Coordinates of C-alpha atoms in Angstrom, one line a residue:
Chain A
M1 CA 97.0 56.8 27.8
S2 CA 94.1 58.8 26.5
A3 CA 90.7 58.9 28.3
L4 CA 89.3 56.6 25.6
E5 CA 91.7 53.8 26.3
R6 CA 91.1 53.7 30.1
N7 CA 88.3 51.8 31.6
A8 CA 85.0 53.5 31.7
G9 CA 84.8 53.2 35.4
E10 CA 87.9 55.4 35.8
V11 CA 86.9 58.0 33.2
I12 CA 83.2 58.3 34.2
P13 CA 83.3 58.1 38.0
E14 CA 79.5 58.6 38.1
L15 CA 79.1 55.1 36.8
G16 CA 80.6 53.7 40.0
R17 CA 78.3 55.9 42.2
H18 CA 75.2 54.5 40.4
Q19 CA 76.2 50.8 40.6
R20 CA 75.6 50.1 44.3
P21 CA 72.3 52.0 44.7
L22 CA 70.9 50.2 41.7
L23 CA 72.0 46.8 42.9
A24 CA 70.7 47.5 46.4
A25 CA 67.4 48.9 45.3
G26 CA 66.9 46.0 42.9
A27 CA 67.7 43.4 45.6
L28 CA 65.5 45.2 48.1
G29 CA 62.6 45.2 45.6
L30 CA 63.1 41.5 44.9
A31 CA 63.0 40.8 48.6
V32 CA 59.7 42.7 48.9
C33 CA 58.4 40.7 45.9
A34 CA 59.3 37.5 47.8
I35 CA 56.4 38.3 50.1
G36 CA 54.2 38.0 47.0
W37 CA 55.9 34.6 46.4
V38 CA 54.8 33.4 49.8
L39 CA 51.2 34.8 49.6
E40 CA 50.3 34.0 46.0
P41 CA 53.1 31.9 44.3
A42 CA 51.1 31.3 41.1
Q43 CA 50.8 35.1 40.5
F44 CA 54.4 35.6 41.4
Y45 CA 55.6 33.2 38.8
Q46 CA 53.4 34.7 36.1
S47 CA 54.8 38.2 36.8
Y48 CA 58.3 36.9 37.2
L49 CA 58.1 35.3 33.8
M50 CA 57.1 38.6 32.2
A51 CA 59.8 40.6 34.0
Y52 CA 62.4 38.0 33.2
M53 CA 61.5 38.0 29.5
L54 CA 61.8 41.8 29.4
C55 CA 65.3 41.7 31.0
L56 CA 66.4 38.7 28.9
G57 CA 65.1 40.6 25.8
V58 CA 67.4 43.5 26.4
T59 CA 70.3 41.1 27.1
L60 CA 69.9 38.9 24.1
G61 CA 68.7 41.8 21.9
C62 CA 72.0 43.5 22.6
L63 CA 74.0 40.3 21.9
A64 CA 72.2 39.9 18.6
L65 CA 72.6 43.6 17.6
G66 CA 76.3 43.3 18.4
M67 CA 76.5 40.3 16.0
V68 CA 74.5 42.2 13.3
H69 CA 76.9 45.1 13.6
Q70 CA 80.0 42.8 13.3
L71 CA 78.6 41.8 9.9
S72 CA 77.0 45.0 8.7
G73 CA 79.5 47.6 10.1
G74 CA 78.4 51.3 10.5
A75 CA 79.0 54.2 12.8
W76 CA 75.8 53.5 14.7
G77 CA 77.2 50.3 16.2
V78 CA 80.7 51.6 17.0
V79 CA 79.4 54.1 19.5
I80 CA 77.1 51.5 21.3
R81 CA 79.5 48.5 21.0
R82 CA 80.6 48.8 24.7
P83 CA 77.1 49.1 26.2
I84 CA 76.2 46.1 23.9
G85 CA 79.1 44.1 25.3
A86 CA 78.3 45.1 28.9
A87 CA 74.6 44.0 28.5
S88 CA 75.6 40.7 27.0
R89 CA 77.9 40.0 29.9
V90 CA 74.9 40.1 32.2
L91 CA 73.9 36.8 30.6
P92 CA 75.4 34.6 33.3
V93 CA 73.3 36.4 35.9
M94 CA 70.2 35.9 33.7
T95 CA 71.1 32.2 33.5
V96 CA 70.9 32.0 37.3
L97 CA 67.7 34.1 37.4
F98 CA 66.0 31.5 35.2
L99 CA 65.9 29.1 38.1
P100 CA 62.7 30.6 39.6
I101 CA 60.9 29.8 36.3
V102 CA 62.1 26.1 36.7
A103 CA 60.8 26.2 40.3
G104 CA 57.4 27.6 39.1
M105 CA 56.9 25.2 36.1
Q106 CA 54.0 23.5 37.8
D107 CA 52.2 26.8 38.2
L108 CA 53.1 28.2 34.8
Y109 CA 52.7 25.3 32.4
V110 CA 49.6 23.0 32.7
W111 CA 51.3 20.4 30.5
T112 CA 53.6 19.6 33.5
R113 CA 50.6 18.4 35.6
P114 CA 50.0 14.7 35.0
G115 CA 46.3 15.0 36.0
V116 CA 45.7 17.5 33.2
V117 CA 47.6 15.5 30.6
A118 CA 45.8 12.3 31.5
G119 CA 42.5 13.8 30.5
D120 CA 43.7 15.5 27.4
A121 CA 44.4 13.5 24.2
L122 CA 46.2 16.4 22.4
L123 CA 48.6 17.0 25.3
Q124 CA 49.4 13.3 25.4
H125 CA 50.4 13.6 21.7
K126 CA 52.5 16.7 22.4
Q127 CA 54.2 15.0 25.4
L128 CA 57.1 13.9 23.1
Y129 CA 58.2 17.5 23.0
L130 CA 56.4 19.0 26.1
N131 CA 57.8 17.0 29.0
V132 CA 59.8 18.3 31.9
P133 CA 63.2 16.6 31.3
F134 CA 63.3 17.6 27.6
F135 CA 62.2 21.2 28.6
L136 CA 65.1 21.5 31.0
A137 CA 67.6 20.0 28.6
R138 CA 66.5 22.4 25.9
A139 CA 66.7 25.4 28.3
G140 CA 70.2 24.2 29.3
L141 CA 71.2 24.1 25.6
Y142 CA 69.9 27.6 24.9
F143 CA 71.8 29.0 27.8
I144 CA 75.0 27.2 26.9
A145 CA 74.8 28.5 23.3
W146 CA 74.1 32.1 24.3
N147 CA 76.8 32.1 27.0
V148 CA 79.4 30.6 24.8
I149 CA 78.8 33.1 22.0
S150 CA 78.7 36.1 24.4
H151 CA 81.8 34.9 26.2
L152 CA 83.8 34.5 23.1
L153 CA 82.8 37.8 21.5
N154 CA 83.6 39.6 24.8
K155 CA 86.9 37.8 25.2
W156 CA 88.0 38.6 21.7
G157 CA 86.8 42.2 22.1
L158 CA 89.1 42.5 25.1
E159 CA 92.0 41.0 23.1
Q160 CA 91.3 43.5 20.4
D161 CA 91.5 46.4 22.9
Q162 CA 94.8 45.2 24.2
T163 CA 96.6 44.1 21.1
G164 CA 94.9 45.9 18.2
D165 CA 95.4 42.8 16.1
P166 CA 93.2 43.3 12.9
Q167 CA 92.8 39.5 12.6
I168 CA 90.5 39.5 15.7
A169 CA 87.8 41.4 13.9
R170 CA 87.7 38.7 11.2
R171 CA 87.3 36.0 13.8
M172 CA 84.5 37.9 15.5
Q173 CA 82.7 38.3 12.2
R174 CA 82.8 34.6 11.5
L175 CA 81.4 33.8 14.9
S176 CA 78.7 36.4 14.5
A177 CA 77.5 34.9 11.2
G178 CA 77.0 31.5 12.8
G179 CA 75.9 33.1 16.1
L180 CA 73.0 34.9 14.5
L181 CA 71.8 31.7 13.0
V182 CA 72.0 30.0 16.4
Y183 CA 70.3 33.0 18.1
G184 CA 67.4 32.8 15.6
L185 CA 66.9 29.1 16.2
T186 CA 67.3 29.1 20.0
I187 CA 65.1 32.1 20.6
T188 CA 62.4 30.6 18.4
F189 CA 62.4 27.4 20.5
A190 CA 62.9 29.2 23.8
S191 CA 59.8 31.4 23.1
F192 CA 57.8 28.3 22.2
D193 CA 58.9 26.6 25.4
W194 CA 58.7 29.5 27.9
L195 CA 55.9 31.6 26.5
M196 CA 53.8 29.8 23.9
S197 CA 53.5 26.6 25.9
I198 CA 51.5 28.5 28.6
A199 CA 48.6 27.8 26.2
P200 CA 49.8 24.3 25.2
H201 CA 47.0 23.6 22.7
W202 CA 47.7 26.7 20.7
Y203 CA 50.6 27.2 18.2
S204 CA 51.8 29.9 16.0
T205 CA 54.9 29.5 13.8
I206 CA 55.6 33.2 13.7
Y207 CA 55.7 33.5 17.5
G208 CA 59.5 33.2 17.7
V209 CA 60.0 36.0 15.2
I210 CA 57.7 38.3 17.1
I211 CA 59.9 37.7 20.2
I212 CA 63.0 38.4 18.2
G213 CA 61.6 41.7 16.9
G214 CA 60.6 42.6 20.4
Q215 CA 64.0 41.8 21.8
G216 CA 65.7 44.0 19.1
L217 CA 63.3 46.8 20.0
S218 CA 64.0 46.5 23.7
A219 CA 67.7 46.5 23.1
I220 CA 67.7 49.5 20.8
A221 CA 65.5 51.5 23.2
F222 CA 67.8 50.6 26.1
L223 CA 70.9 51.5 24.2
I224 CA 69.5 54.9 23.3
I225 CA 68.9 55.5 27.0
V226 CA 72.5 54.5 27.8
L227 CA 74.0 56.5 25.0
E228 CA 72.0 59.6 25.9
W229 CA 73.3 59.4 29.5
L230 CA 76.9 58.9 28.3
S231 CA 76.6 61.7 25.8
R232 CA 76.0 64.2 28.6
R233 CA 79.3 63.5 30.3
P234 CA 82.9 63.5 29.3
P235 CA 84.6 62.0 27.4
L236 CA 81.7 61.2 25.0
D237 CA 80.0 64.7 25.2
T238 CA 82.3 65.9 22.5
I239 CA 82.1 62.7 20.4
I240 CA 78.5 61.6 20.2
A241 CA 76.8 63.5 17.4
K242 CA 73.2 64.1 16.4
S243 CA 73.8 61.8 13.5
H244 CA 74.4 58.8 15.9
F245 CA 71.0 59.3 17.5
H246 CA 69.5 59.7 14.1
D247 CA 70.7 56.3 13.1
L248 CA 69.5 54.7 16.3
G249 CA 66.2 56.4 16.0
N250 CA 65.8 55.0 12.5
L251 CA 66.6 51.5 13.8
L252 CA 64.0 52.0 16.6
L253 CA 61.5 52.9 13.9
A254 CA 62.5 49.8 11.9
F255 CA 62.0 47.5 14.9
V256 CA 58.7 49.1 15.8
M257 CA 57.5 48.4 12.3
L258 CA 59.0 44.9 12.3
W259 CA 57.2 44.0 15.5
A260 CA 53.9 45.4 14.2
Y261 CA 54.4 43.5 10.9
F262 CA 55.0 40.1 12.7
S263 CA 52.2 40.6 15.3
F264 CA 49.7 41.6 12.7
S265 CA 50.7 38.7 10.4
Q266 CA 50.0 36.3 13.2
F267 CA 46.6 37.8 13.8
L268 CA 45.7 38.1 10.1
I269 CA 46.6 34.4 9.3
I270 CA 44.7 33.1 12.3
W271 CA 41.7 35.4 11.7
A272 CA 41.5 34.4 8.0
G273 CA 41.8 30.7 8.8
N274 CA 39.3 30.9 11.6
L275 CA 40.0 27.4 13.0
P276 CA 38.8 26.7 16.5
R277 CA 42.2 25.4 17.7
E278 CA 44.0 28.5 16.4
I279 CA 41.6 31.3 17.4
E280 CA 41.3 30.2 21.0
W281 CA 44.4 32.3 21.9
Y282 CA 42.6 35.4 20.5
V283 CA 39.1 34.7 21.8
H284 CA 39.7 35.6 25.4
R285 CA 42.1 38.3 24.4
L286 CA 39.6 40.1 22.1
Q287 CA 36.2 39.3 23.6
T288 CA 36.9 40.3 27.2
S289 CA 38.3 43.5 28.7
W290 CA 41.8 42.3 27.6
M291 CA 40.7 43.9 24.3
L292 CA 41.7 47.3 25.9
L293 CA 45.2 46.0 26.3
G294 CA 45.2 44.9 22.6
G295 CA 44.0 48.3 21.6
G296 CA 46.7 49.9 23.8
L297 CA 49.3 47.9 22.1
I298 CA 48.3 49.0 18.6
L299 CA 48.3 52.6 19.9
F300 CA 51.4 52.7 22.1
H301 CA 53.5 49.9 20.6
F302 CA 52.9 51.0 17.0
A303 CA 50.9 54.1 16.1
V304 CA 52.3 56.7 18.5
P305 CA 56.0 55.7 18.0
L306 CA 55.5 55.3 14.3
V307 CA 54.2 58.9 13.9
L308 CA 56.7 60.4 16.3
L309 CA 59.7 58.6 14.7
L310 CA 58.7 59.9 11.2
L311 CA 59.7 63.3 12.5
R312 CA 63.4 64.1 11.8
A313 CA 63.7 66.3 14.9
M314 CA 62.5 63.4 17.1
K315 CA 65.4 61.3 16.0
R316 CA 68.1 63.9 16.1
E317 CA 67.3 65.5 19.5
A318 CA 68.7 63.1 22.1
R319 CA 66.4 64.5 24.8
L320 CA 63.3 63.8 22.9
L321 CA 64.5 60.4 21.6
V322 CA 65.4 59.2 25.0
R323 CA 61.9 59.9 26.3
L324 CA 60.4 57.8 23.5
A325 CA 63.0 55.1 24.3
V326 CA 61.8 54.9 27.9
F327 CA 58.2 54.8 26.6
M328 CA 59.1 51.9 24.3
L329 CA 60.5 49.8 27.1
L330 CA 57.2 50.3 28.9
A331 CA 55.4 49.3 25.7
R332 CA 57.6 46.2 25.6
L333 CA 56.4 45.3 29.1
L334 CA 52.8 45.8 27.9
D335 CA 53.4 43.4 25.0
L336 CA 54.8 40.7 27.3
Y337 CA 51.9 41.3 29.7
W338 CA 49.6 40.7 26.7
L339 CA 51.5 37.5 25.8
V340 CA 51.5 36.0 29.4
A341 CA 48.7 37.3 31.6
P342 CA 45.5 36.7 29.6
D343 CA 46.0 32.9 29.6
F344 CA 45.9 32.8 33.4
H345 CA 43.0 35.3 33.7
E346 CA 40.6 34.4 30.9
R347 CA 37.7 36.4 32.3
G348 CA 39.3 39.8 31.7
L349 CA 41.9 42.3 32.8
A350 CA 43.6 41.4 36.1
L351 CA 46.5 43.4 37.3
S352 CA 48.5 42.3 40.3
W353 CA 50.9 44.6 42.2
L354 CA 53.6 42.0 41.3
D355 CA 53.1 42.8 37.6
L356 CA 54.6 46.2 38.3
A357 CA 56.9 45.5 41.2
L358 CA 58.7 42.6 39.7
P359 CA 59.7 44.2 36.4
L360 CA 60.8 47.3 38.3
S361 CA 62.9 45.3 40.8
L362 CA 64.3 42.9 38.3
G363 CA 65.0 45.7 35.9
T364 CA 66.8 47.8 38.5
F365 CA 68.9 44.8 39.6
W366 CA 69.7 44.1 36.0
A367 CA 70.7 47.7 35.5
G368 CA 73.1 47.4 38.4
C369 CA 74.8 44.4 36.9
F370 CA 75.0 46.2 33.6
V371 CA 76.7 49.2 35.1
Y372 CA 79.1 46.9 36.9
Q373 CA 80.0 45.4 33.5
L374 CA 80.2 48.7 31.7
R375 CA 82.8 50.1 34.1
R376 CA 85.2 47.3 33.3
R377 CA 86.1 48.2 29.7
P378 CA 87.0 51.3 27.8
I379 CA 83.9 53.2 26.6
L380 CA 84.7 53.0 22.9
P381 CA 86.3 50.1 20.9
V382 CA 89.3 52.1 19.7
H383 CA 90.8 49.2 17.7
D384 CA 87.7 48.3 15.9
P385 CA 88.4 48.4 12.1
E386 CA 85.3 50.6 11.7
F387 CA 86.5 53.1 14.4
D388 CA 88.4 55.5 12.2
E389 CA 85.7 55.7 9.6
A390 CA 83.0 56.2 12.2
L391 CA 84.8 58.7 14.5
G392 CA 88.0 59.6 12.8
D393 CA 86.7 63.0 11.6
I394 CA 85.8 63.9 15.2
L395 CA 88.9 62.5 17.0
E396 CA 91.8 62.9 14.7
R397 CA 91.0 65.9 12.5
G398 CA 89.5 67.7 15.4
R399 CA 86.3 68.5 13.5
R400 CA 83.6 69.3 16.1
P401 CA 80.5 67.4 15.3
S402 CA 77.1 68.9 15.9
T403 CA 76.9 67.2 19.3
A404 CA 73.8 65.8 20.7
H405 CA 73.6 68.4 23.5
Chain B
M1 CA 76.3 84.0 -33.3
T2 CA 77.3 85.5 -29.9
P3 CA 74.5 86.6 -27.5
A4 CA 73.7 90.3 -27.6
R5 CA 74.3 90.7 -23.9
S6 CA 76.2 88.4 -21.6
S7 CA 75.0 88.8 -18.0
L8 CA 76.6 87.4 -14.9
Y9 CA 75.1 84.3 -13.3
G10 CA 77.5 84.2 -10.4
L11 CA 80.9 83.3 -9.1
M12 CA 82.3 79.8 -9.0
A13 CA 85.2 78.6 -6.7
E14 CA 86.9 75.3 -7.4
F15 CA 88.2 73.1 -4.5
E16 CA 90.3 70.0 -4.5
H17 CA 89.0 68.3 -1.3
P18 CA 85.5 67.7 -0.1
S19 CA 86.3 69.0 3.4
D20 CA 87.5 72.3 1.8
L21 CA 84.1 72.6 0.0
V22 CA 82.2 72.0 3.3
E23 CA 84.4 74.6 5.1
A24 CA 83.8 77.1 2.3
A25 CA 80.1 76.5 2.2
R26 CA 79.9 76.9 6.0
A27 CA 81.9 80.2 5.7
A28 CA 79.7 81.5 2.9
S29 CA 76.5 80.8 4.6
S30 CA 77.8 82.3 7.9
Q31 CA 78.7 85.5 5.9
G32 CA 75.1 85.8 5.1
Y33 CA 75.0 84.4 1.5
R34 CA 71.8 82.6 0.8
C35 CA 71.7 82.0 -3.0
L36 CA 74.5 79.5 -3.1
D37 CA 75.0 75.9 -4.3
A38 CA 77.7 73.3 -4.1
Y39 CA 78.6 70.6 -6.6
S40 CA 80.5 67.4 -5.8
P41 CA 81.0 64.1 -7.6
F42 CA 79.6 62.2 -4.6
P43 CA 77.1 63.0 -1.8
I44 CA 78.7 64.7 1.2
E45 CA 76.6 64.3 4.3
E46 CA 77.5 67.6 6.1
L47 CA 77.1 69.7 3.0
H48 CA 73.4 70.3 3.3
E49 CA 73.8 71.6 6.8
A50 CA 76.9 73.7 5.8
L51 CA 75.0 75.4 3.0
G52 CA 72.4 76.6 5.5
S53 CA 69.7 75.4 3.0
P54 CA 66.2 76.2 4.1
H55 CA 64.0 73.2 4.9
T56 CA 62.7 71.3 1.9
R57 CA 59.0 70.7 1.4
L58 CA 59.7 67.2 0.2
P59 CA 58.7 65.5 3.5
L60 CA 55.2 67.0 3.2
V61 CA 54.9 65.9 -0.4
V62 CA 55.9 62.3 0.6
L63 CA 53.4 62.4 3.5
L64 CA 50.6 63.5 1.2
G65 CA 51.6 60.8 -1.3
G66 CA 51.5 58.2 1.4
L67 CA 48.1 59.3 2.7
V68 CA 46.7 59.3 -0.8
G69 CA 48.1 55.7 -1.4
C70 CA 46.7 54.6 2.0
L71 CA 43.2 55.9 1.5
G72 CA 43.2 55.0 -2.2
G73 CA 44.3 51.4 -1.4
Y74 CA 41.8 50.9 1.3
F75 CA 38.8 52.3 -0.6
L76 CA 39.7 50.5 -3.7
Q77 CA 39.3 47.2 -1.8
Y78 CA 36.2 48.5 0.0
W79 CA 34.6 49.4 -3.3
V80 CA 35.6 46.1 -4.9
S81 CA 34.5 43.8 -2.1
V82 CA 31.5 45.7 -0.7
I83 CA 30.0 47.6 -3.7
A84 CA 31.2 46.3 -7.1
Y85 CA 31.5 42.6 -6.5
P86 CA 30.1 41.5 -3.1
I87 CA 31.0 37.9 -2.5
N88 CA 30.7 35.8 0.6
V89 CA 34.1 34.4 1.7
G90 CA 34.1 32.0 4.5
G91 CA 31.0 33.7 6.1
K92 CA 33.1 36.8 6.9
P93 CA 31.5 40.3 6.6
L94 CA 32.0 42.0 3.2
H95 CA 33.9 44.8 4.9
S96 CA 36.6 42.6 6.5
W97 CA 39.2 45.3 7.4
P98 CA 42.0 43.0 8.6
A99 CA 42.2 41.5 5.1
F100 CA 42.5 45.0 3.6
I101 CA 45.5 46.0 5.8
P102 CA 48.4 44.4 3.7
V103 CA 47.3 46.0 0.4
T104 CA 46.6 49.3 2.2
F105 CA 50.1 49.2 3.6
E106 CA 51.7 48.4 0.2
C107 CA 49.7 51.2 -1.5
T108 CA 50.9 53.6 1.2
I109 CA 54.5 52.8 0.5
L110 CA 53.9 53.0 -3.3
G111 CA 52.2 56.4 -3.0
A112 CA 55.0 57.7 -0.7
A113 CA 57.8 56.3 -2.9
L114 CA 56.3 57.8 -6.1
A115 CA 55.7 61.1 -4.4
A116 CA 59.3 61.1 -3.2
V117 CA 60.8 60.5 -6.6
L118 CA 58.5 62.7 -8.6
G119 CA 58.4 65.4 -5.9
M120 CA 62.2 65.4 -5.7
L121 CA 62.4 65.9 -9.5
A122 CA 59.8 68.7 -9.4
L123 CA 61.2 70.6 -6.5
N124 CA 64.7 70.4 -8.0
G125 CA 63.3 71.8 -11.3
L126 CA 64.3 68.7 -13.2
P127 CA 64.6 67.9 -16.1
Q128 CA 66.5 71.1 -16.8
P129 CA 68.0 71.3 -20.3
Y130 CA 70.1 74.4 -19.6
H131 CA 72.1 75.5 -16.6
P132 CA 74.6 78.4 -16.6
V133 CA 77.2 76.5 -14.5
F134 CA 78.1 74.4 -17.6
N135 CA 79.3 77.6 -19.3
V136 CA 82.5 77.1 -17.2
P137 CA 84.6 74.5 -19.1
R138 CA 86.3 73.3 -15.9
F139 CA 82.9 72.5 -14.3
A140 CA 83.0 69.1 -16.2
L141 CA 85.3 68.0 -13.4
A142 CA 82.4 68.3 -10.9
S143 CA 81.5 64.7 -12.0
R144 CA 85.1 63.5 -11.5
D145 CA 87.4 64.8 -8.7
R146 CA 86.7 68.5 -8.1
F147 CA 84.4 70.3 -5.8
F148 CA 82.6 73.6 -6.7
L149 CA 80.9 76.3 -4.7
V150 CA 78.7 78.8 -6.6
I151 CA 77.4 82.1 -5.2
E152 CA 74.7 83.5 -7.5
A153 CA 74.6 87.1 -8.5
V154 CA 71.0 87.4 -7.4
D155 CA 72.0 87.1 -3.8
P156 CA 71.3 90.4 -2.0
R157 CA 74.8 90.4 -0.5
F158 CA 76.5 89.7 -3.9
D159 CA 79.0 92.3 -5.0
L160 CA 81.4 91.2 -7.8
E161 CA 84.6 92.6 -6.2
Q162 CA 83.8 91.8 -2.5
T163 CA 82.4 88.3 -3.3
T164 CA 85.5 87.5 -5.4
G165 CA 87.7 88.6 -2.6
F166 CA 85.7 86.6 -0.1
L167 CA 86.0 83.4 -2.3
Q168 CA 89.7 84.0 -2.8
S169 CA 90.1 84.1 1.0
L170 CA 88.8 80.5 1.2
H171 CA 92.0 79.3 -0.7
P172 CA 90.3 77.7 -3.7
R173 CA 92.2 76.4 -6.7
E174 CA 90.6 79.1 -8.8
V175 CA 87.7 81.5 -8.8
M176 CA 85.8 81.8 -12.1
T177 CA 82.9 84.0 -13.3
V178 CA 79.8 82.2 -14.5
D179 CA 78.0 83.7 -17.5
D180 CA 74.3 83.4 -17.7

């Protein structure tokens, strides 16, 4: 049995050595953050929501990219298929980690407080949608949909590894077509429920798409980091070529521009309409010190990565690209901070230690779960119908690629 | 009428497989040949690198085209809405930059795309009504199923006998001389 058909955990022993420290450090960090939960629960829930949405963004972004690749094909997806699968298998953990948000509903969402709703005619109208039982039922529905899609794709992927049956790929494609539709709809409503309803008077129909673009960006950035790590170690060090990073770099650029396009569209339409109920979301964001954060987003979430990713060397040199990918994950955190925090601190910038500690701890714990999942499958999908086209030159005909390192 | 003097343009080797062409191009450029070109019925991704081609100036041309489009688009709108036809829309300032962004963006893309197409044609020296490689009758197959490598006589390392021997060593189907 070749190295590519054995489980990644056996072939890359370093994975196993990283798993336990990551899980332990993450759990320890979360335990420290629990002190914050005791001292200032409201702040804890705000920071937790932000950290949770970042980790969920990588998880679901990977699931969605996997489905896109089932339909589009291409060498870029073959080499990251297994990290994609491993990330999507963290979804059950993410489902459990949603519980703190349920516990913090009273602190996060003013529409759950009967006293507030009683004095607010608009919230009374919105109660048909924004009420606690329906909120919970919807959340349950989203998680069931995501878990079922992820479970089936991963199960069939495993069957494909074991049997090599070409029919399985066809089945995965069919599920992915419907699955992408379901993802688009569920994430739209989930972002309305979990993020947009923080400011329950305000609405923006493009909000869900901004979140989808952000999740795709988070996922691509994360996958670049994983692939760079793998490409420095056997067996992938002789397989991953510069061209693979070039493709992923182009996708990163596409998602950066997609996010900027959606975010600016939302701003432009609300700015042009200039209606009191729509602009309230921007008033405290742009007329207090939060404006610095907005400017930071234009700079670090758009301008800097845009210019850097136009350079060919940036996309082909894995060492450079991976730094930008780490930077983009931080920019994603900045964007989620911009979406969540200003509505709780309308007077201006307010940074709590939990805003840094929680994303770090939750992210580390998530990474531990990811490594655990990554070890359990071979590192490349050798029976994928695209496999030969993507890597045949390198593996069968022995042509050495211009490797990334 | 035959030309008074028939000079040599270069040597052409014919290959049956794209991978042979890539190998040959790689060998030729590692031998130090610089004035060489390859012809294939379809694009081959590795060929550019194998030929050891110097970096093209096209990215710079595209960047400049994009910048011209960007600034042109922005100032066109500025000129129209602030100077030429100032009109109050919803009480907003005449110079309302957010409204200018979409058109500025589109003009950037337009400028960059036009610069890419026209710059590509110009840097390739197209349109070109005459090229010596077509003097070789078999070169017509370059648009069907054969792959050609040409080493030009102007290359400093070019020597009719040595270069012919070198091309023969790459196991082509045939090596032909190209008249200018």
